[in-house]
Amino acid sequence: MNLKTVNSVLAEVEDGLNGGLSTIDVFSKSTGMTVAGVRSSPKACALFNILSERITETIKKSGLPVPDYVSQTLLRLGEDGGTMIIVTDLTDKYRMGMAVDVNKASLGVLISVVLPDAIPRLRDALR
């Protein structure tokens, strides 16, 4: 693992979201413990790790036509849906979790620019 590159990519994600990033972590799938982050939230990592496992199991049991390689969870929270939680599998050992204030960050930029740039680079750095 190249931790310097992981931290650099996470900092670039923060810059790309123009003040809308609340927290971002890369964490272990086996333990739920964070390995790198910006304004890390260890408790959230542990709990969303469990939630991600349950969502993956539910999709498999449901028989929905979702390919195995697609493992991303997007949740809108709050009365106004102002916070988005994104959890993405990066490798067989690591996930990335982030909380974004969608009133400050553009969802178009997040989904079309920031994530497609960051995810492959994080995957390379974690191998």
Coordinates of C-alpha atoms in Angstrom, one line a residue, residues 14-63:
E14 CA -11.6 17.4 -0.7
D15 CA -10.3 20.1 -3.0
G16 CA -12.6 19.0 -5.8
L17 CA -15.7 19.3 -3.6
N18 CA -15.3 23.0 -2.8
G19 CA -15.9 22.8 0.9
G20 CA -18.6 20.2 0.7
L21 CA -16.7 17.2 2.0
S22 CA -17.5 16.5 5.7
T23 CA -15.4 13.4 6.0
I24 CA -13.6 10.8 3.9
D25 CA -11.9 7.6 5.0
V26 CA -10.3 4.5 3.4
F27 CA -11.0 1.6 5.8
S28 CA -10.4 -2.1 6.1
K29 CA -13.3 -4.4 5.1
S30 CA -12.2 -7.0 7.6
T31 CA -12.0 -4.7 10.7
G32 CA -13.8 -1.5 9.7
M33 CA -10.8 0.5 11.0
T34 CA -9.6 3.5 9.1
V35 CA -6.2 3.5 7.4
A36 CA -6.3 7.0 5.9
G37 CA -8.7 9.9 5.9
V38 CA -9.6 13.6 6.1
R39 CA -11.5 14.5 9.2
S40 CA -11.7 10.8 9.9
S41 CA -14.7 9.2 11.6
P42 CA -13.6 5.8 13.0
K43 CA -17.1 5.1 14.4
A44 CA -18.8 5.7 11.0
C45 CA -16.2 3.5 9.3
A46 CA -17.0 0.6 11.6
L47 CA -20.7 1.0 11.3
F48 CA -20.9 1.6 7.6
N49 CA -18.6 -1.3 7.0
I50 CA -21.3 -3.6 8.6
L51 CA -24.1 -1.8 6.7
S52 CA -22.2 -2.3 3.4
E53 CA -21.8 -6.0 4.1
R54 CA -25.5 -6.4 4.8
I55 CA -26.5 -4.5 1.6
T56 CA -24.2 -6.7 -0.5
E57 CA -25.7 -9.8 1.1
T58 CA -29.2 -8.5 0.5
I59 CA -28.6 -7.7 -3.1
K60 CA -27.2 -11.2 -3.7
K61 CA -30.2 -12.9 -1.9
S62 CA -32.7 -10.7 -3.7
G63 CA -31.7 -12.0 -7.1

